[in-house]
mmCIF file of C-alpha atoms and ligand atoms in Angstrom:
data_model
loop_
_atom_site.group_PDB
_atom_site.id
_atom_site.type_symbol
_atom_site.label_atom_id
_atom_site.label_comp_id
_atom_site.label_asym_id
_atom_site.label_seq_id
_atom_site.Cartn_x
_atom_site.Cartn_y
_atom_site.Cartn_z
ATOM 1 C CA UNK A 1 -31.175 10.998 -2.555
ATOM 2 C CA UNK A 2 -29.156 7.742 -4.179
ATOM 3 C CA UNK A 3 -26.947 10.225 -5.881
ATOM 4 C CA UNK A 4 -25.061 11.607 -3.209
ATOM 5 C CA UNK A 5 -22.341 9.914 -0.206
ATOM 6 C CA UNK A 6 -21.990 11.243 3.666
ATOM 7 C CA UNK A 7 -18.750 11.694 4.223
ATOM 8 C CA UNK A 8 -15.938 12.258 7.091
ATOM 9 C CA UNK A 9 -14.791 15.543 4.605
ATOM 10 C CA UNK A 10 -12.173 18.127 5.134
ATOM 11 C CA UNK A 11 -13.093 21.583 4.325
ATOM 12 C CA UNK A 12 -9.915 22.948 4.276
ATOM 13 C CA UNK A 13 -6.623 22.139 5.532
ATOM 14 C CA UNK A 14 -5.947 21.616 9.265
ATOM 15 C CA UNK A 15 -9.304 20.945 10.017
ATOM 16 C CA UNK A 16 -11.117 18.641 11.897
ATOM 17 C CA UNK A 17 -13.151 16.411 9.363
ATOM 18 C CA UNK A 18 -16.646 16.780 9.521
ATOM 19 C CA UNK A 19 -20.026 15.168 8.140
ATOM 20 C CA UNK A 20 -20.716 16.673 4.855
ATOM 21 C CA UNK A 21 -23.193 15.248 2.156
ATOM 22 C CA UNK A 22 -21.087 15.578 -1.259
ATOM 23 C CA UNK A 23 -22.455 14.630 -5.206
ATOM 24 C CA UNK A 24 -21.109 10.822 -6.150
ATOM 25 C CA UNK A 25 -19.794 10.575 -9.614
ATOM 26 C CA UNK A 26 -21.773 10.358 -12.954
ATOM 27 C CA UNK A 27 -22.854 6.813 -13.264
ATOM 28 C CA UNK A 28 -22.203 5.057 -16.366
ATOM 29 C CA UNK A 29 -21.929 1.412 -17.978
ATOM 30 C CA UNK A 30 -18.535 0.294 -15.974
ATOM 31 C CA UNK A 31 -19.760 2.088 -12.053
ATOM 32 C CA UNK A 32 -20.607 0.148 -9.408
ATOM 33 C CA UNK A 33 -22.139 1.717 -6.104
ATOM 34 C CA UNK A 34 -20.778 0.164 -3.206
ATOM 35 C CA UNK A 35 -22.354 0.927 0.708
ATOM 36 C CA UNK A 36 -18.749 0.596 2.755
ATOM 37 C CA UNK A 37 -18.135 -1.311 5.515
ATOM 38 C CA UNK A 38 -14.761 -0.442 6.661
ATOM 39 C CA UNK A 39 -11.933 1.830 5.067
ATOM 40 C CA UNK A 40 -8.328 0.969 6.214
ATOM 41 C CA UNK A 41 -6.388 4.950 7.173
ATOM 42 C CA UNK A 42 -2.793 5.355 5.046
ATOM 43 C CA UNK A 43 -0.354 7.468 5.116
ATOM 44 C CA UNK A 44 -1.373 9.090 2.036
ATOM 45 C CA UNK A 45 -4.882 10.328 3.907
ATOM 46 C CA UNK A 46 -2.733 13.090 5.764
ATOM 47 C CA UNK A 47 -0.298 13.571 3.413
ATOM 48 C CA UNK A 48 -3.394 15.055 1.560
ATOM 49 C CA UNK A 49 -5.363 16.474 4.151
ATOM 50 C CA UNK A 50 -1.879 18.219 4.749
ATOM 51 C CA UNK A 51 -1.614 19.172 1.195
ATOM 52 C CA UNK A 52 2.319 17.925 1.566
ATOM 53 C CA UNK A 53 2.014 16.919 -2.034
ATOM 54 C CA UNK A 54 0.382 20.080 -3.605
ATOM 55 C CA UNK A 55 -2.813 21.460 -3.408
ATOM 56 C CA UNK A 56 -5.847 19.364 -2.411
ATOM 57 C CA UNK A 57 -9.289 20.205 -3.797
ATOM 58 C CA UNK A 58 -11.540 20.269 -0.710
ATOM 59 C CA UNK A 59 -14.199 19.490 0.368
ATOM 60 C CA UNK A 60 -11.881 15.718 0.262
ATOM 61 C CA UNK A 61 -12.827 12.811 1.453
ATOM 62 C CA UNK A 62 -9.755 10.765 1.848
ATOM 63 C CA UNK A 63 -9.326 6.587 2.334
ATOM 64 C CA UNK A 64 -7.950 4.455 -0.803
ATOM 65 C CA UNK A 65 -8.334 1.093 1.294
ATOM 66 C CA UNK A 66 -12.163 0.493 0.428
ATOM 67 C CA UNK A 67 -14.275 -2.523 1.390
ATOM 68 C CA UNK A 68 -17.810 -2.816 1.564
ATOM 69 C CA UNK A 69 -21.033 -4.341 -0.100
ATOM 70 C CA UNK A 70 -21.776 -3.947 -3.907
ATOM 71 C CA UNK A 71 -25.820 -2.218 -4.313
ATOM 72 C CA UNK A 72 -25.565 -2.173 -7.916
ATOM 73 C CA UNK A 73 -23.801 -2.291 -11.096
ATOM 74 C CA UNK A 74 -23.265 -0.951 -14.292
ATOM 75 C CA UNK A 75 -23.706 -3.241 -17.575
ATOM 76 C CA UNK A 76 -20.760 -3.324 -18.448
ATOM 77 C CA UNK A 77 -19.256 -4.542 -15.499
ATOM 78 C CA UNK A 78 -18.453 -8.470 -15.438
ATOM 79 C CA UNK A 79 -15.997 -8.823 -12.376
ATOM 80 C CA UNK A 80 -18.057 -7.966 -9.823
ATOM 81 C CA UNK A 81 -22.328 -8.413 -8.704
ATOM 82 C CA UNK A 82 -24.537 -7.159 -6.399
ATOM 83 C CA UNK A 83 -24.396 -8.843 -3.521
ATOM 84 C CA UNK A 84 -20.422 -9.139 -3.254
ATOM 85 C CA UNK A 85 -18.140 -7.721 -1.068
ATOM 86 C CA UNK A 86 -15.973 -5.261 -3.260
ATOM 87 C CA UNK A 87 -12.309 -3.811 -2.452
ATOM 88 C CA UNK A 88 -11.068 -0.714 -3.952
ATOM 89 C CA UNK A 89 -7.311 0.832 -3.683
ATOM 90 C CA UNK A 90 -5.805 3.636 -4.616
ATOM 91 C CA UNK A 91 -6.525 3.600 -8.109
ATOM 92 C CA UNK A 92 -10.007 4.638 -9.578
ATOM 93 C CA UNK A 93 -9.540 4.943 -13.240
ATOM 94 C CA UNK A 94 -7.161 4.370 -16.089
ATOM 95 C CA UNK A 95 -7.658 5.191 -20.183
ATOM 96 C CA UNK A 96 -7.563 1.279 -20.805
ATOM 97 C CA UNK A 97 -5.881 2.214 -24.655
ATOM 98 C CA UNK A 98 -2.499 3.195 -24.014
ATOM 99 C CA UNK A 99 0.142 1.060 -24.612
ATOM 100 C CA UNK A 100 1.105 0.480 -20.729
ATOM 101 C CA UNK A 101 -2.592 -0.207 -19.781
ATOM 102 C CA UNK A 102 -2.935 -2.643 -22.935
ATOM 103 C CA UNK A 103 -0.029 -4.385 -21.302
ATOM 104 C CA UNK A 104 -1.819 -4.465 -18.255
ATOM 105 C CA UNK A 105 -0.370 -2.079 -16.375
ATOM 106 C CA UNK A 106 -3.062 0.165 -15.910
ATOM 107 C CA UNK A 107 -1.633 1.542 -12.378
ATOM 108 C CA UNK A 108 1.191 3.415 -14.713
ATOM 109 C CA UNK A 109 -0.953 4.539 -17.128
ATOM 110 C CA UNK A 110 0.739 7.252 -19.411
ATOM 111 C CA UNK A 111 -2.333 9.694 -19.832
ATOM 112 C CA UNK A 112 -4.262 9.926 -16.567
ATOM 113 C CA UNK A 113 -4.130 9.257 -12.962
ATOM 114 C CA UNK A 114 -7.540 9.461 -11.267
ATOM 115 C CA UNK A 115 -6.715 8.579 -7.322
ATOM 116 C CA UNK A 116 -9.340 7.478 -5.304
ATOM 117 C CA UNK A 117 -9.786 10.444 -3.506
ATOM 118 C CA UNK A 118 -8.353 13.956 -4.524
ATOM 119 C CA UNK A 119 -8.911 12.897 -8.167
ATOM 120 C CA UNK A 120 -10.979 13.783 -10.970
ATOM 121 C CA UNK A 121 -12.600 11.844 -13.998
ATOM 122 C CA UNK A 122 -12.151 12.416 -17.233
ATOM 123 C CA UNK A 123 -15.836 13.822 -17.086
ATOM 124 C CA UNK A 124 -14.131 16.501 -14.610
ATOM 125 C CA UNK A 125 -16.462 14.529 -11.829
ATOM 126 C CA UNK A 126 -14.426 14.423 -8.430
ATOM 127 C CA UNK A 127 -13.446 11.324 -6.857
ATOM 128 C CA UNK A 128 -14.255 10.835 -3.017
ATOM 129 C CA UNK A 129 -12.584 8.477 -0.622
ATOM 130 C CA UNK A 130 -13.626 5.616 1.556
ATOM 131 C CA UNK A 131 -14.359 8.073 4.934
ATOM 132 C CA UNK A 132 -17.816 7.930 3.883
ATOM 133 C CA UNK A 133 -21.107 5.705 3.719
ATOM 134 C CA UNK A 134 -21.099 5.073 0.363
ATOM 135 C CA UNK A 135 -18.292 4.940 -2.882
ATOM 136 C CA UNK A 136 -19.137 5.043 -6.499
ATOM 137 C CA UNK A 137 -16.022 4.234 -9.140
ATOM 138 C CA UNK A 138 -15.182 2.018 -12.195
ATOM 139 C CA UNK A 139 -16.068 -1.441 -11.616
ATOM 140 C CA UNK A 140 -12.359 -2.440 -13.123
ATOM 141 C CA UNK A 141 -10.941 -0.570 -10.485
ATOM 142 C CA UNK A 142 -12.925 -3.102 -7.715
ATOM 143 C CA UNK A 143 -11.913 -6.407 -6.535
ATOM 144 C CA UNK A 144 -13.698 -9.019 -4.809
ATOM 145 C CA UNK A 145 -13.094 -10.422 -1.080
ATOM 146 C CA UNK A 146 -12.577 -13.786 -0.791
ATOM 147 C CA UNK A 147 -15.454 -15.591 1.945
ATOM 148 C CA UNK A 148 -12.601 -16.522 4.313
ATOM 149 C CA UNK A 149 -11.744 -12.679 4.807
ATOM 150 C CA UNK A 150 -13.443 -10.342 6.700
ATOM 151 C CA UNK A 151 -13.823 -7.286 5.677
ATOM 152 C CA UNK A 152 -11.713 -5.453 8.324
ATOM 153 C CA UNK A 153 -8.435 -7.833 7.581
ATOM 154 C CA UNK A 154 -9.407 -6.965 3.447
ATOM 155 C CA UNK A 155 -9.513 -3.505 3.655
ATOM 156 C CA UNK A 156 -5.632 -2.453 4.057
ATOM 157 C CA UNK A 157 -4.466 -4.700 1.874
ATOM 158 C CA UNK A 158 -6.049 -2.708 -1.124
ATOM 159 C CA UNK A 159 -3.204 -0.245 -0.772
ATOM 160 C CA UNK A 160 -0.614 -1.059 1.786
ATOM 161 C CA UNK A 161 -0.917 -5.019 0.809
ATOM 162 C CA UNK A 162 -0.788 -4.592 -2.550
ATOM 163 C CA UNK A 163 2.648 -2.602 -2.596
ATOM 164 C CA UNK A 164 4.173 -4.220 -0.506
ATOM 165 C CA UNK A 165 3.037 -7.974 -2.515
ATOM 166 C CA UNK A 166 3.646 -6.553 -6.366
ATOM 167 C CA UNK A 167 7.054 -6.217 -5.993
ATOM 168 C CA UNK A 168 7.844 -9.686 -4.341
ATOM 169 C CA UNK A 169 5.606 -11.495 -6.705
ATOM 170 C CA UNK A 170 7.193 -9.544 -9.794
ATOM 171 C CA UNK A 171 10.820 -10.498 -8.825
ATOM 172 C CA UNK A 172 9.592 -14.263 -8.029
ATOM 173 C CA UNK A 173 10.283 -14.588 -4.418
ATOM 174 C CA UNK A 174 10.083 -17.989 -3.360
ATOM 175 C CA UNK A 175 11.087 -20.899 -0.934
ATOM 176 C CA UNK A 176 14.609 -20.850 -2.423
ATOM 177 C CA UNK A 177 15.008 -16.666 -1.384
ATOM 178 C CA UNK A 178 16.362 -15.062 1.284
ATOM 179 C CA UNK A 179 14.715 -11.443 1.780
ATOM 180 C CA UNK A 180 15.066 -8.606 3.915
ATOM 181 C CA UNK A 181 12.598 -6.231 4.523
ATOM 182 C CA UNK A 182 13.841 -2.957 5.704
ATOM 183 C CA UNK A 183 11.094 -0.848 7.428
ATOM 184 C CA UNK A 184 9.609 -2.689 10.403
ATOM 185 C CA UNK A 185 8.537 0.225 12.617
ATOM 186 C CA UNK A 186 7.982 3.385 13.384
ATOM 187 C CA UNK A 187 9.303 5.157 10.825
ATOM 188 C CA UNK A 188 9.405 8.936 10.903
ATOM 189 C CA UNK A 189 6.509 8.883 8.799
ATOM 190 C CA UNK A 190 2.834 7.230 9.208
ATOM 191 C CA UNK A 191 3.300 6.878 5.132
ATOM 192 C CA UNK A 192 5.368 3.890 5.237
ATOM 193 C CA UNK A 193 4.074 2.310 8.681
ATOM 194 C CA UNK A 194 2.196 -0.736 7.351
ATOM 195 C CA UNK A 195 3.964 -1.824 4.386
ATOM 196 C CA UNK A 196 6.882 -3.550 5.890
ATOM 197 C CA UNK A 197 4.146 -5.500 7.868
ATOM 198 C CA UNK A 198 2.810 -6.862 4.740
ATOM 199 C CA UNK A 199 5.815 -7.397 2.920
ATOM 200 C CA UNK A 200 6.827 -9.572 6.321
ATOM 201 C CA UNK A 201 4.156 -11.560 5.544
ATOM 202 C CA UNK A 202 3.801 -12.055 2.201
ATOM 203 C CA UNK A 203 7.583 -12.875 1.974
ATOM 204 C CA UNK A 204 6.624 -15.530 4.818
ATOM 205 C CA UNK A 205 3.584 -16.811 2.595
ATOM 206 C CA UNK A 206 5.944 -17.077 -0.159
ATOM 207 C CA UNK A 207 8.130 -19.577 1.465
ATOM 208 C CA UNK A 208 10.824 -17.416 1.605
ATOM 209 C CA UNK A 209 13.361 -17.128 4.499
ATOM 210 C CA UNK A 210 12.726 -13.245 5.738
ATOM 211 C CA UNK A 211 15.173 -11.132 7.897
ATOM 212 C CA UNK A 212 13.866 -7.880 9.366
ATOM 213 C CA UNK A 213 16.270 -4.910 8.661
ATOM 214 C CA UNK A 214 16.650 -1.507 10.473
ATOM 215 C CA UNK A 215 19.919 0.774 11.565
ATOM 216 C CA UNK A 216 19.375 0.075 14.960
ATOM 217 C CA UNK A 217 17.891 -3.156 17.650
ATOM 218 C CA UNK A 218 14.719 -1.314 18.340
ATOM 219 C CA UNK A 219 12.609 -3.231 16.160
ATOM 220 C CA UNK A 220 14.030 -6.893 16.998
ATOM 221 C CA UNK A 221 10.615 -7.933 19.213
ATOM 222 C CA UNK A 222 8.317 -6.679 16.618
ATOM 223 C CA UNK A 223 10.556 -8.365 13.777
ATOM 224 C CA UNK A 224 10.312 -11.930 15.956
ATOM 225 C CA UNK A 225 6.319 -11.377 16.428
ATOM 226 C CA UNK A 226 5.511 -10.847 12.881
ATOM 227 C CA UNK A 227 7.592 -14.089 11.795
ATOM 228 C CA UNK A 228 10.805 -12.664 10.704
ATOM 229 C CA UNK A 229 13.445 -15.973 10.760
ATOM 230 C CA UNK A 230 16.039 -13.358 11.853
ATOM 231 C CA UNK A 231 16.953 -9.997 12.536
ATOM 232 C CA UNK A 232 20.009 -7.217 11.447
ATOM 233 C CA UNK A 233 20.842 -4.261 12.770
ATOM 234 C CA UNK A 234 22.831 -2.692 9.561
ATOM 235 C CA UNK A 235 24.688 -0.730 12.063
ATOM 236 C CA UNK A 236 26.337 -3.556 13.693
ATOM 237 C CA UNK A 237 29.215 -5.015 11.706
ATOM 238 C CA UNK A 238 28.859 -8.520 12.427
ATOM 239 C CA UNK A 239 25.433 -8.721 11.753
ATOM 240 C CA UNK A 240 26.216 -7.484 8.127
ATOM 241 C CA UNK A 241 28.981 -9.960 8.159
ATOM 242 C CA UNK A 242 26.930 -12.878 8.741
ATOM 243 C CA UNK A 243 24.626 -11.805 5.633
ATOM 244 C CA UNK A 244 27.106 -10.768 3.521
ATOM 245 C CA UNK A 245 25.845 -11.733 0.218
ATOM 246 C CA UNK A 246 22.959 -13.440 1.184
ATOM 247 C CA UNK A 247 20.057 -11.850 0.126
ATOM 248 C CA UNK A 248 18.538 -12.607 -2.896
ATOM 249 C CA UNK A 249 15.705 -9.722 -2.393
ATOM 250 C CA UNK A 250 15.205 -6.403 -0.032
ATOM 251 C CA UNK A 251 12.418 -4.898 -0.267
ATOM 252 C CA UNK A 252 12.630 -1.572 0.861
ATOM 253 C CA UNK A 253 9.521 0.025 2.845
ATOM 254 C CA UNK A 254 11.060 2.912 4.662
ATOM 255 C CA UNK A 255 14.702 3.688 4.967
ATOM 256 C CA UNK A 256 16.235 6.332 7.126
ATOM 257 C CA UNK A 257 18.494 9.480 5.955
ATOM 258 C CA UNK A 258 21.556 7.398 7.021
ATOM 259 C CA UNK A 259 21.078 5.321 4.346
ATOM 260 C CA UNK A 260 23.947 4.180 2.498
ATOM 261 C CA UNK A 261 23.745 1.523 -1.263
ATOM 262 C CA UNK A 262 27.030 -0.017 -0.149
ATOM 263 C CA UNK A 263 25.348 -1.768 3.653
ATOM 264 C CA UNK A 264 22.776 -2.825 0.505
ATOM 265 C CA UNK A 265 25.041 -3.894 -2.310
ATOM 266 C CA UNK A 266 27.519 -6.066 0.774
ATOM 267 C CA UNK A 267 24.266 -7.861 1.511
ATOM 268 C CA UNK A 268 22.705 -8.710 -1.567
ATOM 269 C CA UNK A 269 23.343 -12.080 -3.684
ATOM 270 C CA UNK A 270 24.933 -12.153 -6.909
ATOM 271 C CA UNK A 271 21.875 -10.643 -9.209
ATOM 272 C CA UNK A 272 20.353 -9.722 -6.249
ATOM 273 C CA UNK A 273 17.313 -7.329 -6.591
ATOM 274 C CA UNK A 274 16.713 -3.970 -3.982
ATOM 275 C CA UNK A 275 13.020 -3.244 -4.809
ATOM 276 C CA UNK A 276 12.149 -0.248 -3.762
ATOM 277 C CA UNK A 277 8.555 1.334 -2.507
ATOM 278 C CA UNK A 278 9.224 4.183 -0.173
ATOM 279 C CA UNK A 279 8.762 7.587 -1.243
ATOM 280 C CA UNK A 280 10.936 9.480 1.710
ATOM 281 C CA UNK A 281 11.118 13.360 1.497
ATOM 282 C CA UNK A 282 15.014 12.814 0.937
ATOM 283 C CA UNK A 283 17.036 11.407 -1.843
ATOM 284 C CA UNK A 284 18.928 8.651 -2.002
ATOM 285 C CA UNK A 285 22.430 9.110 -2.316
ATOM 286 C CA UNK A 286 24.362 9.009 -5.511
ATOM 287 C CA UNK A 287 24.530 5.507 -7.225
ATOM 288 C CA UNK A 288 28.049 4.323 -7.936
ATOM 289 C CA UNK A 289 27.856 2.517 -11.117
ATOM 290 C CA UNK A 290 30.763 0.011 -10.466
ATOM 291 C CA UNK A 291 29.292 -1.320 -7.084
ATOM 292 C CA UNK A 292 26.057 -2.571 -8.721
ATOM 293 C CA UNK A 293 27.515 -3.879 -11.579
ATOM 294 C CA UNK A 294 29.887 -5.967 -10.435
ATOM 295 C CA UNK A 295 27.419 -7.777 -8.206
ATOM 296 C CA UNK A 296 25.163 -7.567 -11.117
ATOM 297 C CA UNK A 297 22.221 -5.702 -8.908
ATOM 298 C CA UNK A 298 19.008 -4.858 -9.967
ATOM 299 C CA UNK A 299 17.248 -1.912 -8.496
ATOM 300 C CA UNK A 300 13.574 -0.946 -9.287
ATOM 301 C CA UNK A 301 10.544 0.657 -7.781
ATOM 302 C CA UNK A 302 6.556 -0.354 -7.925
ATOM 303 C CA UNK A 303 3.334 1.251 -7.812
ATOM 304 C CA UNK A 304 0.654 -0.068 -5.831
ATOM 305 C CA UNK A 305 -0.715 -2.751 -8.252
ATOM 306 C CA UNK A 306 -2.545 -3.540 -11.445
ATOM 307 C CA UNK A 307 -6.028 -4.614 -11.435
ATOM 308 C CA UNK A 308 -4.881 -7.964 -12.308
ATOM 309 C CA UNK A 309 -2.324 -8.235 -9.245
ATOM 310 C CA UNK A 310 -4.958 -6.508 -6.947
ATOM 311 C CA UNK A 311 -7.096 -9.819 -7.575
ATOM 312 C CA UNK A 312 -4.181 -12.009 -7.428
ATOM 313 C CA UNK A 313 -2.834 -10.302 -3.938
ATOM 314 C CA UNK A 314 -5.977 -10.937 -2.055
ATOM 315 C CA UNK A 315 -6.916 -14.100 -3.614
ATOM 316 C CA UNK A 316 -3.601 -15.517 -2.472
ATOM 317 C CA UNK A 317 -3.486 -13.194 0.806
ATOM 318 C CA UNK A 318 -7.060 -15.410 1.362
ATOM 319 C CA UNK A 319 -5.591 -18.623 0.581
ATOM 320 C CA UNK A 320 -3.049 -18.237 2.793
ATOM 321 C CA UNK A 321 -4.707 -16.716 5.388
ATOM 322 C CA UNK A 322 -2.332 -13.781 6.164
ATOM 323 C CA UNK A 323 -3.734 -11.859 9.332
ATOM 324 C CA UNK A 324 -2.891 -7.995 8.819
ATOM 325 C CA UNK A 325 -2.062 -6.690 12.538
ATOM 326 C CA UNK A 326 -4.982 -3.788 12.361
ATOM 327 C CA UNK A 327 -6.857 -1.534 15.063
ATOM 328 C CA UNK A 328 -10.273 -0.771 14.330
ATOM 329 C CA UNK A 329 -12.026 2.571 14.492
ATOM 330 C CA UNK A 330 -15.563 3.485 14.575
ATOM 331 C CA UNK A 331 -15.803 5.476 11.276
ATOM 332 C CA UNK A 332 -16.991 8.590 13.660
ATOM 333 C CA UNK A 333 -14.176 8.480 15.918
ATOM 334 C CA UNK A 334 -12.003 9.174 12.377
ATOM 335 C CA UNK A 335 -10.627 11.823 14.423
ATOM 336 C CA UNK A 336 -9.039 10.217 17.088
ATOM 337 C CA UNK A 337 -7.899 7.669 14.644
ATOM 338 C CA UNK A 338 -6.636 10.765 12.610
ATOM 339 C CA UNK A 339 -4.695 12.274 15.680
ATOM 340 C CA UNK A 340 -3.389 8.622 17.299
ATOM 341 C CA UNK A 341 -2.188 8.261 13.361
ATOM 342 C CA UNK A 342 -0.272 10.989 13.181
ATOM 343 C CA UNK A 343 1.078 9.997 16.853
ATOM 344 C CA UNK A 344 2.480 7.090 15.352
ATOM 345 C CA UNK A 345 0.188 4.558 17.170
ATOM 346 C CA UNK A 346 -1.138 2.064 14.548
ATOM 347 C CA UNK A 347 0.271 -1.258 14.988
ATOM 348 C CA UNK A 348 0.543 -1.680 11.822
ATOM 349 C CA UNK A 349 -2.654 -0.662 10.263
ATOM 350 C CA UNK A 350 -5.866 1.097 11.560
ATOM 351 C CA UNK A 351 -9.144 0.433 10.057
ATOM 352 C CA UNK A 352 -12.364 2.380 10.326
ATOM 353 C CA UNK A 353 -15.545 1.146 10.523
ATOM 354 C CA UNK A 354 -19.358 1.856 9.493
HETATM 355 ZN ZN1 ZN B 1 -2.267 4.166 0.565
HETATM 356 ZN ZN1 ZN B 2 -3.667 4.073 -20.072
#
């Protein structure tokens, strides 16, 4: 049977995933079939399996950080051939003839959101993750891995890379900026683990000059490993004094409750930007108008990444040769990887393995 994946499914929530053969979607002129090699493990995987954002439609086969070998391809589809290694993130699908995808930002499309997993087509055909043998999708939706990457390093960057990278290439980070990256560690959520990481090193690869941030010193050694030129503890009052109004950019991958815009607002440059891409359960607290404007802040948020960026990010992650700090997992032991995931083990990134 071509027409069908084996995947690492859940079957309802709380269980243990299990081998289950499950339908691949219709193909058509834009699929490509892909046999995967590795799948990187996000935050997002449990947040579904624990249907924390709304109901999930199992059987699910989670993973949004997809690499593996292209079998075939669709005649429409020019980006990709057999024979390549292909990346897929989070995204699977976007209408391509709204306004915002015209633009080319398909990953905000305004009429439909088709995840990788969890998801369904606009031919009501369900969309399976990367816990399996095999993925079928749109080929505008897959990317190719550069030769100097291997397939394990690719595979996180198609989500947690990408999030962390859009933002810092949008706002033009550079040799001449100074950013801070707040959300080194162990947060109190596997979601977020990862993308500080990669916004480390990015920033790095940028040129810029990159200070870890976090409300207390526990992350100081793991700031100094990843390549961090310095370290603040926002807690500690001359720390912030000796960045006060430094930073051009923070890039914001995990914050705690505590949080507070004015620590933000004292550091940041004049037109400074706080770019947002953590999604924590609370809220942030009220914004008071005056305090950004006089420093003339900008504060914004991003989504993953367009298909045009998702190129771009692992092109230049390749060129650079960024090293993602991953664990690998035998795809069967996704269990273990599931459990030491939620025990807050990865360091940054885990990565699972046919
Ligand atoms: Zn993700
Ligand atoms: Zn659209």
């Amino acid at each position: 049977m071509t027409d069908t994946l084996t995947g690492w499914a859940a079957t309802t929530k709380d269980a243990p995933l299990v081998q289950m053969q499950l339908p691949l979607p219709q193909w058509n002129e834009h699929s490509v079939d892909m046999d995967i090699s590795h799948c990187g493990m996000c935050g997002s995987d449990i947040h579904t399996l624990d249907e924390d954002w709304g109901p999930t439609a199992f059987p699910c086969v989670v993973g949004h950080e997809i690499v593996g070998i292209v079998t075939r391809v669709g005649d429409k589809v020019a980006n990709i051939k057999v024979g390549d290694r292909g990346g897929v993130g989070p995204l699977a699908y976007s209408c391509q003839e709204c306004d915002t995808c015209l633009e080319g930002h398909q990953n905000c499309c305004e009429r439909v959101f088709v995840g990788t997993y969890n998801g369904n087509y606009p031919n009501g055909d369900k969309s399976f993750g990367g816990y399996a043998d095999k993925w079928r999708g749109d080929g505008r939706w897959v990317f190719k891995v550069p030769d100097n990457m291997s397939s394990a390093d690719a595979s996180s960057f198609f989500c947690a890379g990408v999030t962390s990278y859009a933002p810092l290439k949008k706002f033009n980070v550079n040799e001449k900026s100074v950013v801070g990256v707040l959300g080194l560690g162990k947060l109190l959520f596997a979601c977020h683990r990862g993308l500080g990481h990669f916004g480390v090193l990015f920033a790095k690869a940028m040129g810029a000059t990159v200070i870890g941030l976090s409300h207390n010193d526990n992350k100081k050694e793991t700031a100094k490993e990843l390549g961090c030129d310095d370290y603040i503890n926002t807690h500690n009052e001359f720390d912030l004094a000796r960045y006060r109004k430094k930073f051009t950019h923070i890039l914001c991958t995990g914050t705690g409750s505590d949080f507070q815009w004015s620590t933000y607002y004292n550091l940041l440059h004049i037109n400074g930007h706080f770019m947002n891409v953590a999604a924590p359960e609370w809220k942030f607290p009220e914004i008071i108008p005056i305090q950004f404007i006089t420093q003339q802040i900008s504060i914004s948020g991003s989504a993953a990444g367009s298909p045009a960026t998702m190129q771009e990010m692992i092109n230049f992650a390749a060129e650079k040769e960024i090293k993602p700090w991953i664990t690998t997992y035998k795809m069967s032991d996704v269990n273990t990887a599931i459990s030491d995931l939620r025990a807050g083990k990865p360091r940054f990134r885990f990565v699972l393995e046919n």
